[in-house]
mmCIF file of C-alpha atoms in Angstrom:
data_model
loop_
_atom_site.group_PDB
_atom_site.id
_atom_site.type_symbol
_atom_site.label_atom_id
_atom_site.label_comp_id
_atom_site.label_asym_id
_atom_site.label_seq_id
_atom_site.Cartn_x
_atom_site.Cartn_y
_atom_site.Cartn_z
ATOM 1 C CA UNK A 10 64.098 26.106 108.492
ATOM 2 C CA UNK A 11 61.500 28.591 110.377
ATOM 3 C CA UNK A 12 62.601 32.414 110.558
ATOM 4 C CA UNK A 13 63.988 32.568 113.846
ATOM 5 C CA UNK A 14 61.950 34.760 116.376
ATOM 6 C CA UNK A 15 58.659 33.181 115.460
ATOM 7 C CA UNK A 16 55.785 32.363 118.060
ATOM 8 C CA UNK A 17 56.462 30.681 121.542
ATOM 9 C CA UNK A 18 60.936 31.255 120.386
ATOM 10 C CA UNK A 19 60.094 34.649 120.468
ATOM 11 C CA UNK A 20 58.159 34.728 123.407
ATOM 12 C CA UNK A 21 60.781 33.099 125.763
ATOM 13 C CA UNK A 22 63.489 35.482 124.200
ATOM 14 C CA UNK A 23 61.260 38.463 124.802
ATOM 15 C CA UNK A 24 61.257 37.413 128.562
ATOM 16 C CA UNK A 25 64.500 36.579 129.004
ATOM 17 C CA UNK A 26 66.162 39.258 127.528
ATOM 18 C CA UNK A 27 63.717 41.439 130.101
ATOM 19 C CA UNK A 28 64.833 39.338 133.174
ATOM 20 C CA UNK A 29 68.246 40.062 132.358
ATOM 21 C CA UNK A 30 67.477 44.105 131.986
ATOM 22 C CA UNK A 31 65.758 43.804 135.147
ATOM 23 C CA UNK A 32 68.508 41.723 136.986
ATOM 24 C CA UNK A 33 71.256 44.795 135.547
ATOM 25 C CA UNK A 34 68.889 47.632 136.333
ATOM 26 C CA UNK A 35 69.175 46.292 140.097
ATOM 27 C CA UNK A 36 72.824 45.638 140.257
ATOM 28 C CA UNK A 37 74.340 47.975 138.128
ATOM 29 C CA UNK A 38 74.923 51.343 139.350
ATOM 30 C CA UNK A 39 72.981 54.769 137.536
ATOM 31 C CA UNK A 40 74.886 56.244 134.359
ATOM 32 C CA UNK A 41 77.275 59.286 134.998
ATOM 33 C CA UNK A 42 74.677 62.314 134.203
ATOM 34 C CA UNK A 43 77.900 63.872 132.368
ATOM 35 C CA UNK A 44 78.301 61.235 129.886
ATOM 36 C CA UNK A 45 76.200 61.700 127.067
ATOM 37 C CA UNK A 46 77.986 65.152 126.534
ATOM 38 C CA UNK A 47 81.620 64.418 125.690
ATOM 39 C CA UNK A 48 82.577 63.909 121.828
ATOM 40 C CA UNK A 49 84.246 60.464 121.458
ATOM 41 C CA UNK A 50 87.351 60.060 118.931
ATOM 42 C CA UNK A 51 86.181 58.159 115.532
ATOM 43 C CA UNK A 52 88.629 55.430 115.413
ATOM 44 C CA UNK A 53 89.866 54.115 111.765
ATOM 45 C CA UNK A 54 92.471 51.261 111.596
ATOM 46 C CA UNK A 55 96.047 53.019 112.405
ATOM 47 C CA UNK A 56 94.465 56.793 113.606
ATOM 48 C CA UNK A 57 91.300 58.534 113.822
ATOM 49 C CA UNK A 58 88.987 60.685 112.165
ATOM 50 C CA UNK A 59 86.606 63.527 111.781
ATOM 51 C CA UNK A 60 82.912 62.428 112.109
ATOM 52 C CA UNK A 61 82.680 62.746 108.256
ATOM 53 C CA UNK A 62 85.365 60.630 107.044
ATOM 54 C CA UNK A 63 87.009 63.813 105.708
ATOM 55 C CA UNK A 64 90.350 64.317 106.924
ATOM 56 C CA UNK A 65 92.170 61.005 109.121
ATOM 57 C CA UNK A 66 95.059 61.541 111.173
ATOM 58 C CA UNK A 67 97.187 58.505 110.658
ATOM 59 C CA UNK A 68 100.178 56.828 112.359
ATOM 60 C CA UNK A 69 103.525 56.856 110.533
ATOM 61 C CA UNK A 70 106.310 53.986 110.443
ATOM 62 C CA UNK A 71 108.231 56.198 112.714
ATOM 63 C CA UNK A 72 105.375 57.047 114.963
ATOM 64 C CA UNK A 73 104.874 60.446 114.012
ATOM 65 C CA UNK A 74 101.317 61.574 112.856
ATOM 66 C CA UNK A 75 100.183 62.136 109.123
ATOM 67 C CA UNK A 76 97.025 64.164 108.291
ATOM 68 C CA UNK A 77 95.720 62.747 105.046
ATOM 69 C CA UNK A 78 92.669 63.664 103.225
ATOM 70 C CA UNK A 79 90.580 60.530 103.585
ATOM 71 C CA UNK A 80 88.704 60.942 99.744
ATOM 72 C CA UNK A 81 92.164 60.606 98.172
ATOM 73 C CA UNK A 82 95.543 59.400 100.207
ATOM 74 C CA UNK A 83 97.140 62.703 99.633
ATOM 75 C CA UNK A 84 98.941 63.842 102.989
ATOM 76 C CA UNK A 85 97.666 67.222 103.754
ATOM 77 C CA UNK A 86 100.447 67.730 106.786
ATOM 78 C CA UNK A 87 102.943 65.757 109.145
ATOM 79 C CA UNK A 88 103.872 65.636 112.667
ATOM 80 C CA UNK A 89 107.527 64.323 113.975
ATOM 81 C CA UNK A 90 107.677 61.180 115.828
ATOM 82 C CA UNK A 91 107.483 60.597 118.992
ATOM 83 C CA UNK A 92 103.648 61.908 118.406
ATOM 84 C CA UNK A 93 100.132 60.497 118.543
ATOM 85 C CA UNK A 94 97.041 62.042 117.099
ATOM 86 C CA UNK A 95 93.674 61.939 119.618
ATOM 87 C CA UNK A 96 90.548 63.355 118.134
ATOM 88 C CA UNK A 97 89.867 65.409 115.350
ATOM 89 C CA UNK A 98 86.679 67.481 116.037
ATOM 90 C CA UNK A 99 85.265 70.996 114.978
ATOM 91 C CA UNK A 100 87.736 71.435 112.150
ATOM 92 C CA UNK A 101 90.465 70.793 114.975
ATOM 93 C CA UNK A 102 92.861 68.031 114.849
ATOM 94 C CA UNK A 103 94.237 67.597 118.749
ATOM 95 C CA UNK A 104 97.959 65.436 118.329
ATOM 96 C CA UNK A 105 100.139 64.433 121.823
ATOM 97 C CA UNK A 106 103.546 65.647 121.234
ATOM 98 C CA UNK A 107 106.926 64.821 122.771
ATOM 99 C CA UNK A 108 109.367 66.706 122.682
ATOM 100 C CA UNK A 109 113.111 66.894 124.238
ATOM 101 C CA UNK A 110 113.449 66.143 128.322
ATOM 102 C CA UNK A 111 111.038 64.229 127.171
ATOM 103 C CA UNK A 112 108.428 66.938 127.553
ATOM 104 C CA UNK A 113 104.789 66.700 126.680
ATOM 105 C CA UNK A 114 102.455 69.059 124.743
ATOM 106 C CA UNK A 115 98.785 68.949 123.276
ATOM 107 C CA UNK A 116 98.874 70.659 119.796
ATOM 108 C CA UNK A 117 95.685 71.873 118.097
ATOM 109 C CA UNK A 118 96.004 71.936 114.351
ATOM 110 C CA UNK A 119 93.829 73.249 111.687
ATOM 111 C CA UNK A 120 92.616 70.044 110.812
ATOM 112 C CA UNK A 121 92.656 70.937 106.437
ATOM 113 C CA UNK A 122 95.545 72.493 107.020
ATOM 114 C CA UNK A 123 97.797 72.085 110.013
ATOM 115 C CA UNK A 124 98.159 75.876 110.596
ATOM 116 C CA UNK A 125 98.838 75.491 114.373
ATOM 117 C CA UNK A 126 96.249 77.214 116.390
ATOM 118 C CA UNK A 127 97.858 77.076 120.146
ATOM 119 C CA UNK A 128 99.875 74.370 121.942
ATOM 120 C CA UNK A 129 99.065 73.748 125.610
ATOM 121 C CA UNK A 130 102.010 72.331 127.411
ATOM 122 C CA UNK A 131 101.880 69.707 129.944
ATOM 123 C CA UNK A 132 104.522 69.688 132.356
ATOM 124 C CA UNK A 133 101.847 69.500 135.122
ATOM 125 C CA UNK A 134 101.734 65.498 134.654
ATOM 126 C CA UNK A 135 104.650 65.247 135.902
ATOM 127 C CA UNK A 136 105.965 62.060 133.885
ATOM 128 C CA UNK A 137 109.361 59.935 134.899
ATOM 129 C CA UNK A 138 111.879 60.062 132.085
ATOM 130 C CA UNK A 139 111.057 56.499 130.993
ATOM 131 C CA UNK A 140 106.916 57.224 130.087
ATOM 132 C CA UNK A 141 107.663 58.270 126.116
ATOM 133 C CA UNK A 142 105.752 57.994 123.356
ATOM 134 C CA UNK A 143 108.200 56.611 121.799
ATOM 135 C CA UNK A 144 107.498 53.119 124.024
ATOM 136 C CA UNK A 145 111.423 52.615 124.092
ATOM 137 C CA UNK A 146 112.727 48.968 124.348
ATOM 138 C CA UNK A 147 116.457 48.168 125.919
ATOM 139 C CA UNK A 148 116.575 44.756 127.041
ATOM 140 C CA UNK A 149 113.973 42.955 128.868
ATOM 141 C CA UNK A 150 112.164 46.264 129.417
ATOM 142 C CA UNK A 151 110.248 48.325 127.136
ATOM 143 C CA UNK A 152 107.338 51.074 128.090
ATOM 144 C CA UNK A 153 103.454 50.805 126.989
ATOM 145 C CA UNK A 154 102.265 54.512 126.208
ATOM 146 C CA UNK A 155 98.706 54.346 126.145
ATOM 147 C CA UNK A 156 96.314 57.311 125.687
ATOM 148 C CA UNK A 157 93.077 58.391 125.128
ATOM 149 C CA UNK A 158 91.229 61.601 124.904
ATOM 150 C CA UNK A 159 87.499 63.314 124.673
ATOM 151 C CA UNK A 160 85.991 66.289 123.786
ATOM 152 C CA UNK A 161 83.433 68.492 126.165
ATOM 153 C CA UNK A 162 82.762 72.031 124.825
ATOM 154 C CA UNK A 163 85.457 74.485 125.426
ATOM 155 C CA UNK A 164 87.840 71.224 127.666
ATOM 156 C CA UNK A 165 89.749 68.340 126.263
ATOM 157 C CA UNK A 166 90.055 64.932 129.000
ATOM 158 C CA UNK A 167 93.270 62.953 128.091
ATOM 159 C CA UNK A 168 93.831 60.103 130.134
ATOM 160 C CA UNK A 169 96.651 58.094 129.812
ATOM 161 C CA UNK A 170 98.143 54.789 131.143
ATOM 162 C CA UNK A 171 101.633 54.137 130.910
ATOM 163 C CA UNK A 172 103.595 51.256 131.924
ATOM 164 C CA UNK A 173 106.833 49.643 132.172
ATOM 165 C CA UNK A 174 107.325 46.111 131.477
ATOM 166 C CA UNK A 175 110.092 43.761 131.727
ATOM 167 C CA UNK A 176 110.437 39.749 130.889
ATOM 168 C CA UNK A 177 111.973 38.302 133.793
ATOM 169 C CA UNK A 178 113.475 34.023 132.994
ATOM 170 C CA UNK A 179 110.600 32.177 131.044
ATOM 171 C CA UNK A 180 107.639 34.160 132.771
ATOM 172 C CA UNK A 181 105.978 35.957 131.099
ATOM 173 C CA UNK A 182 105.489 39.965 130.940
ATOM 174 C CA UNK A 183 105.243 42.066 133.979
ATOM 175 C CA UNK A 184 104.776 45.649 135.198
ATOM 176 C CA UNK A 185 107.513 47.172 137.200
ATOM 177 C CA UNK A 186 106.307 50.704 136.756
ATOM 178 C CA UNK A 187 103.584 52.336 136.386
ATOM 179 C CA UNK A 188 101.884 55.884 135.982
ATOM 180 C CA UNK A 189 97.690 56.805 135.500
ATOM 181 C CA UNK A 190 96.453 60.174 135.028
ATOM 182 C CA UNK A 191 93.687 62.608 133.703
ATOM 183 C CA UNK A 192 94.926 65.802 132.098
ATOM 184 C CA UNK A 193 91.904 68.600 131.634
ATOM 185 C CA UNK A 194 92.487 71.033 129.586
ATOM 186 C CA UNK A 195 91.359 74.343 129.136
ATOM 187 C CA UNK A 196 91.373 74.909 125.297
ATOM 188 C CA UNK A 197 90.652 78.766 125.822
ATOM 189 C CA UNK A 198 92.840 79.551 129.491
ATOM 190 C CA UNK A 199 95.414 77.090 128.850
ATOM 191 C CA UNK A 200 94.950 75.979 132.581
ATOM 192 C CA UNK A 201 95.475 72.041 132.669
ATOM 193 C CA UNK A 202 93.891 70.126 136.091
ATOM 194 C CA UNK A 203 95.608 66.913 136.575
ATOM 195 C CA UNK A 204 93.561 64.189 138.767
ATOM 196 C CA UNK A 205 96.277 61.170 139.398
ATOM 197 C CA UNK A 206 94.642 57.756 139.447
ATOM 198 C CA UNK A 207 93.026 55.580 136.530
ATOM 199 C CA UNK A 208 90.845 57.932 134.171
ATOM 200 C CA UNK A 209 87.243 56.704 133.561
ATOM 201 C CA UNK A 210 86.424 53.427 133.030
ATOM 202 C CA UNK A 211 85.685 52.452 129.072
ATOM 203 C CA UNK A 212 82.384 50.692 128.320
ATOM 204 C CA UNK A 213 82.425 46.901 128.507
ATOM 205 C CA UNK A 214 82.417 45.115 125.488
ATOM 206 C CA UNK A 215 79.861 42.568 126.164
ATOM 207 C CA UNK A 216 77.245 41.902 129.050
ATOM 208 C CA UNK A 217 76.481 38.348 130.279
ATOM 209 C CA UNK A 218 73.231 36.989 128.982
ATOM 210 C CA UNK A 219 71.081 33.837 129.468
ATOM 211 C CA UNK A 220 70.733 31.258 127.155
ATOM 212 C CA UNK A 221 67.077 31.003 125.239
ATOM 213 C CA UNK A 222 65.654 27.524 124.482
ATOM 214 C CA UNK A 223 66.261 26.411 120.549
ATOM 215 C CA UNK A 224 68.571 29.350 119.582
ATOM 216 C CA UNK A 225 72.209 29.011 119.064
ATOM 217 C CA UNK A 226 74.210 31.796 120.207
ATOM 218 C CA UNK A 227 78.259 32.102 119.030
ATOM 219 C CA UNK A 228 80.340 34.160 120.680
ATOM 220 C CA UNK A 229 81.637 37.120 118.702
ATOM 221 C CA UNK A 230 85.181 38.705 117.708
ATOM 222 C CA UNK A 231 85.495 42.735 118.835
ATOM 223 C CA UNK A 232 88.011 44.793 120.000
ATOM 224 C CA UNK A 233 87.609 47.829 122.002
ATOM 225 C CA UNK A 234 87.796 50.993 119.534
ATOM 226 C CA UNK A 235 91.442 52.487 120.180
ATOM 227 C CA UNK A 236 94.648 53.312 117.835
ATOM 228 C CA UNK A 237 96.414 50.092 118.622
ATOM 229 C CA UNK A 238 97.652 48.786 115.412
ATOM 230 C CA UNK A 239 95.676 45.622 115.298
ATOM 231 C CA UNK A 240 98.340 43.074 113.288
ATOM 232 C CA UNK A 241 96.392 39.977 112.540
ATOM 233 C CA UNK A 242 92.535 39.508 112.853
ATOM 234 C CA UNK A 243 90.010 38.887 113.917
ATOM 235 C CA UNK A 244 90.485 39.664 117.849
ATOM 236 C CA UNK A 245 89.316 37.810 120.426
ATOM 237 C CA UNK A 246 85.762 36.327 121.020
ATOM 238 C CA UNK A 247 83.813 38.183 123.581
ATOM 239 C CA UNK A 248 81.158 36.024 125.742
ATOM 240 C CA UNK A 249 77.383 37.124 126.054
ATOM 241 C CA UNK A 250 75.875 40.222 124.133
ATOM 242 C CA UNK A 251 77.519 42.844 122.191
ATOM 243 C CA UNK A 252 77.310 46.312 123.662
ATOM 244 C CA UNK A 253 76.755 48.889 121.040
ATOM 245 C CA UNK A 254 76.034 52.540 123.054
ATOM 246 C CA UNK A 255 72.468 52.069 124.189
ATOM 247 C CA UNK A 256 71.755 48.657 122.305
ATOM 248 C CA UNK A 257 72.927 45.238 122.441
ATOM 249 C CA UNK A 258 73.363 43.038 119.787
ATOM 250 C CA UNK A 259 73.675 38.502 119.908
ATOM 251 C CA UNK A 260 74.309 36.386 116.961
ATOM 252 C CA UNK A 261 72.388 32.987 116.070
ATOM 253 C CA UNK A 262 74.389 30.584 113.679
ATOM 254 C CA UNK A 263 71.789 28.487 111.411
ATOM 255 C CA UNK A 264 72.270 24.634 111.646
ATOM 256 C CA UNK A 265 74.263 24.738 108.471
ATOM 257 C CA UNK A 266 75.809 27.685 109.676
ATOM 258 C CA UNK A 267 75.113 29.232 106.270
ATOM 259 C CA UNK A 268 72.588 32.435 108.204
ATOM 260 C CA UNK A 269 73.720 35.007 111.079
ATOM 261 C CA UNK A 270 70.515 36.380 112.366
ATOM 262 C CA UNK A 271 71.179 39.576 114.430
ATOM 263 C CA UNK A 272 68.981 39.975 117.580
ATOM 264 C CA UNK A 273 68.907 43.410 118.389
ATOM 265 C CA UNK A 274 67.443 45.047 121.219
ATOM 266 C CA UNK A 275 67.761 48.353 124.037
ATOM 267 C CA UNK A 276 69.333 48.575 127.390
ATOM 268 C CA UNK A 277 67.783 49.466 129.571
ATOM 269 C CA UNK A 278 64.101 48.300 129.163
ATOM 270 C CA UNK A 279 64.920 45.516 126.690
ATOM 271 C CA UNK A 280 62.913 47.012 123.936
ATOM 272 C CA UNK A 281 63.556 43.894 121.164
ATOM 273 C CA UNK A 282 64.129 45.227 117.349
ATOM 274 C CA UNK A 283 63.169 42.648 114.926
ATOM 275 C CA UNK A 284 66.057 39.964 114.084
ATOM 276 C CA UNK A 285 68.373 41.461 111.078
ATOM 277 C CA UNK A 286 68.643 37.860 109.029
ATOM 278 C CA UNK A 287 72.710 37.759 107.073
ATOM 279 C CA UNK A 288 72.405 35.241 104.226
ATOM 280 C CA UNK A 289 75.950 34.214 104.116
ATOM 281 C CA UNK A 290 75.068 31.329 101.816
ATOM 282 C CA UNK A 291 78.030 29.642 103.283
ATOM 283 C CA UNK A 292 79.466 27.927 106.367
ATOM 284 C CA UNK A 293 80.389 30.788 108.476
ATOM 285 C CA UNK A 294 83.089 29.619 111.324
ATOM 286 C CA UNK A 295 83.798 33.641 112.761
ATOM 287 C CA UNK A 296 81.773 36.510 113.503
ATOM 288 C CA UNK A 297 83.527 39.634 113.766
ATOM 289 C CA UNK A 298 82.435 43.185 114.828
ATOM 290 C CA UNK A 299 84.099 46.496 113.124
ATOM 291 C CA UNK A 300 85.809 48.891 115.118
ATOM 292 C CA UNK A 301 82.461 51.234 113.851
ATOM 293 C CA UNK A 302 79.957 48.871 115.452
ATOM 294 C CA UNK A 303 77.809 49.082 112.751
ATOM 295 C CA UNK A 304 79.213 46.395 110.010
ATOM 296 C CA UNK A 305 79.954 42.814 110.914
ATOM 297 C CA UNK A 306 82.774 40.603 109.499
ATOM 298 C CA UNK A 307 81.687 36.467 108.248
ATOM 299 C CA UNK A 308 84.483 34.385 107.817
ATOM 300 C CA UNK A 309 84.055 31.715 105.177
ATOM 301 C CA UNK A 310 84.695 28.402 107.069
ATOM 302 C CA UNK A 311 85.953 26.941 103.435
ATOM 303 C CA UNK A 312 88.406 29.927 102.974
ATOM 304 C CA UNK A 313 89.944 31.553 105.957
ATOM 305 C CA UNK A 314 91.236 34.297 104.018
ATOM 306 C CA UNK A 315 88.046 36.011 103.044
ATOM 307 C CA UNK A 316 85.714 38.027 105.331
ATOM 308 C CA UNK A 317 82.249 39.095 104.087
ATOM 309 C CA UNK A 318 81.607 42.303 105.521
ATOM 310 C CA UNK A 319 77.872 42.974 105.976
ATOM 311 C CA UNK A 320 75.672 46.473 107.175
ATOM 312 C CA UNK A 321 74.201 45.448 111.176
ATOM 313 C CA UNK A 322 71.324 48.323 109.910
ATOM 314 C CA UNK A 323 70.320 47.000 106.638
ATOM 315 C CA UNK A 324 71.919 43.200 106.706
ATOM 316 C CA UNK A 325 73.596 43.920 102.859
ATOM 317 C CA UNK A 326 76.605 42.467 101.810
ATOM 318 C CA UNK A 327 78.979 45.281 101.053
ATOM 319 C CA UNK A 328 82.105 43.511 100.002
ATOM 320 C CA UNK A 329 84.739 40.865 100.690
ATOM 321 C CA UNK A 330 88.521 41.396 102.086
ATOM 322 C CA UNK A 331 91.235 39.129 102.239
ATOM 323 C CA UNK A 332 92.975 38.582 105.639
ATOM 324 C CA UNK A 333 91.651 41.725 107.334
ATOM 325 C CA UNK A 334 93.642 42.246 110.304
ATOM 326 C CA UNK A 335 90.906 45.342 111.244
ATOM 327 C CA UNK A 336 88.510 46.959 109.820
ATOM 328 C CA UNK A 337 86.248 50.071 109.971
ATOM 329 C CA UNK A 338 83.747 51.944 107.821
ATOM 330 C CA UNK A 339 83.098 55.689 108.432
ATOM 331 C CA UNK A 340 81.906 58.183 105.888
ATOM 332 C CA UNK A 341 81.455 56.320 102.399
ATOM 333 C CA UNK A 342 84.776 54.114 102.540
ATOM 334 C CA UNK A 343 85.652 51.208 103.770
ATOM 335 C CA UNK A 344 89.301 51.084 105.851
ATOM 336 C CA UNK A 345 90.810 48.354 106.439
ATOM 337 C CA UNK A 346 94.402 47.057 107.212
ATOM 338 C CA UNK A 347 96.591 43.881 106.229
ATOM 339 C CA UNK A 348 99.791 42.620 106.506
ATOM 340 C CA UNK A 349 102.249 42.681 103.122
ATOM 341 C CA UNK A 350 104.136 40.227 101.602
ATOM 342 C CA UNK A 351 107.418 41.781 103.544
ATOM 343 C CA UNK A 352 105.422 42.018 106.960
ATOM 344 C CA UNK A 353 104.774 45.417 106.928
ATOM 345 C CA UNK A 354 101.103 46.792 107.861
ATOM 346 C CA UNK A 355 99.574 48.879 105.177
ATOM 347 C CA UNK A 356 96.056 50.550 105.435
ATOM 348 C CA UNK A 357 93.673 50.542 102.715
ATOM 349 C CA UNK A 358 90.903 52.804 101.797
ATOM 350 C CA UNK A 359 88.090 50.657 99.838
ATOM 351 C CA UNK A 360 84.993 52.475 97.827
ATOM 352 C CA UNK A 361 82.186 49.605 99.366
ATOM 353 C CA UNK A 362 80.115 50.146 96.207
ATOM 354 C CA UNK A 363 82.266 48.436 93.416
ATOM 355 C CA UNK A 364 85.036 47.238 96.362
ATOM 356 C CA UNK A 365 87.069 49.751 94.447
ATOM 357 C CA UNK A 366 90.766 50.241 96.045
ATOM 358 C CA UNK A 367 91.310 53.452 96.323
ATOM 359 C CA UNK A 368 94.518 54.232 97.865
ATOM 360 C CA UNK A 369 96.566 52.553 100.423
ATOM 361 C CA UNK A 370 99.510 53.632 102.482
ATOM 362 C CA UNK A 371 102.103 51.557 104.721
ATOM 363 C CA UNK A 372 101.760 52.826 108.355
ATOM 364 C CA UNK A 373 104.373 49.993 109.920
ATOM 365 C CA UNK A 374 107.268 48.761 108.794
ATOM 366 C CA UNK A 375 108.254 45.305 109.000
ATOM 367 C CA UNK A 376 110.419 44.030 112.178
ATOM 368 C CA UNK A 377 114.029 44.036 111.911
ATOM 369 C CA UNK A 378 115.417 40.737 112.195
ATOM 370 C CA UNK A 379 116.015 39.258 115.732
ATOM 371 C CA UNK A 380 119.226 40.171 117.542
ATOM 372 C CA UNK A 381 120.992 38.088 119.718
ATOM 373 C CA UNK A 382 119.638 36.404 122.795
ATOM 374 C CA UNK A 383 119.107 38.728 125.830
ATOM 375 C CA UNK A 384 120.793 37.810 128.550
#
């Protein structure tokens, strides 16, 4: 078959991928100016990690935090549950803890370590009894803890969105409670400035795009990057283009559906990239984007089990994984989780050159059997 991309194909992409930047440059409204300078957590299946793929902080079974150093498995340092790790940055590792009341505090750890360098308390948010971390469950009502937190200079932004849900008969879940907030704090005063309220709004996934004569686009799998524990893959499709930071990526299936080809190009301006060309060299029936952005998952339409996981730079194979349930690549390894034979989740550190295994590490245990009805 001709390489996708080629003369008048081409052309009519070109255009209207630069309609579309045109139409978004109208409606949309200018970037926050402030933006560019926050330091984003680097999310690995179960925790996060430094920008190096040095040191991970990494959920326990009992929702405490684990430091481990990434190179080996070894755990370098704990934290008691009810905690959650949020960024590890400048040799700092910042962990959410909860302590007795329930009463909040942000720790800052030696990252190596876990000498602690100064704890800020947070009493200023202000939280009803029932917003834990530990996400406590009695009855038909259990609480959603999440949180989320960024790094600008000498001031750490957590916002957090917590929620109280309850099954009600046969309908489904609702929200009975709820409680939105952005926590700055001062990482040299100590002074914490609460705004109440949602905290900013995350970047979309995908933007819509318009279909281009001859090419067939397929939707594709992606999650937004977080520390939910992910427990079977891949996620949900996601309509139109990819959003990856300043570029956006679309996938074309071949007729056999044997080739991805990547188109790749800026927003705004539309700037187009030349198509990045994945020789599967099988039917491909999923296309799934890492938590990274930077690797794509092909699931082998013959054998749902196995994922090929491919570089969206150079369009090499790196290796193959049975029944990922997510999957991210930072540093020079390859993390990925899975479900065990007992139902427990356990997180796996791969070497992507010979796909050896180099340590792994259960991070939830299986569910205890069902109790009786609720009432």
């Amino acid at each position: 078959m001709p390489m996708i991309g080629e003369g008048g194909r081409n052309r009519a992409f070109a255009a209207a991928i630069l309609a579309l930047m045109l139409l978004g440059a109208q409606l949309s409204a200018p970037p926050d100016p402030g933006t560019d300078r926050f330091e984003e957590p680097v999310y690995i299946p179960a925790g996060v990690s430094d920008s190096d793929g040095t040191i991970g902080c990494l959920v326990t079974p009992q929702g405490g935090v684990e430091a481990v150093d990434l190179a080996t498995g070894r755990s370098r340092w704990r934290v008691s549950p009810p905690a959650r790790a949020l960024l590890v940055a400048g040799g700092r590792a910042f962990v959410l803890e909860e302590g007795a009341g329930p009463r909040l505090r942000l720790a800052a750890y030696a990252a190596r370590t876990g000498k602690l360098s100064r704890a800020y308390d947070l009493a200023a948010l202000g939280l009803p009894p029932w917003a834990s971390l530990a996400e406590r469950g009695e009855g038909r009502e259990w609480t959603v803890f999440e949180v989320a937190a960024r790094l600008a200079g000498g001031q750490l932004e957590v916002s957090y969105d917590v929620t109280r849900r309850q099954v009600s008969g046969f309908a489904g879940p609702s929200v009975v409670d709820r409680v939105q907030g952005v926590a700055r704090v001062d990482l040299d005063s100590g002074r914490v400035d609460l705004t109440p309220g949602p905290g900013p709004a995350p970047p979309p996934l995908s933007e819509a795009m318009p279909p281009v004569p001859g090419v067939r686009f397929v939707a594709a799998h992606a999650r937004a990057p977080g520390a939910t524990l992910m427990l079977a893959g891949p996620p949900a499709n996601v309509d139109g283009a990819l959003v990856v930071g300043d570029r956006r990526l679309a996938f074309e299936l071949s007729a056999d559906a044997r080739v991805v080809v990547v188109h790749r190009w800026s927003a705004p301006g539309g700037g187009r990239e030349p198509p990045l060309r994945l020789d599967h060299g099988q039917a491909t029936d999923a296309v799934w984007a890492t938590i990274d952005r930077r690797h794509v998952l092909l699931r082998r339409a013959n054998d749902q089990r196995w994922h090929d996981l491919y570089s969206l730079e150079t369009g090499t194979a790196i290796l193959s994984l049975e029944r990922p349930a997510d999957v991210a690549v930072v540093g020079p390894r390859v993390y990925w989780t899975s479900l065990g034979t007992k139902g427990e989740l356990v997180l796996t550190a791969t070497a992507p050159t010979s796909g050896r295994r180099l340590w792994r590490r259960i991070v939830r245990n299986p569910d205890p059997p069902p109790g009786p009805p609720i009432p």
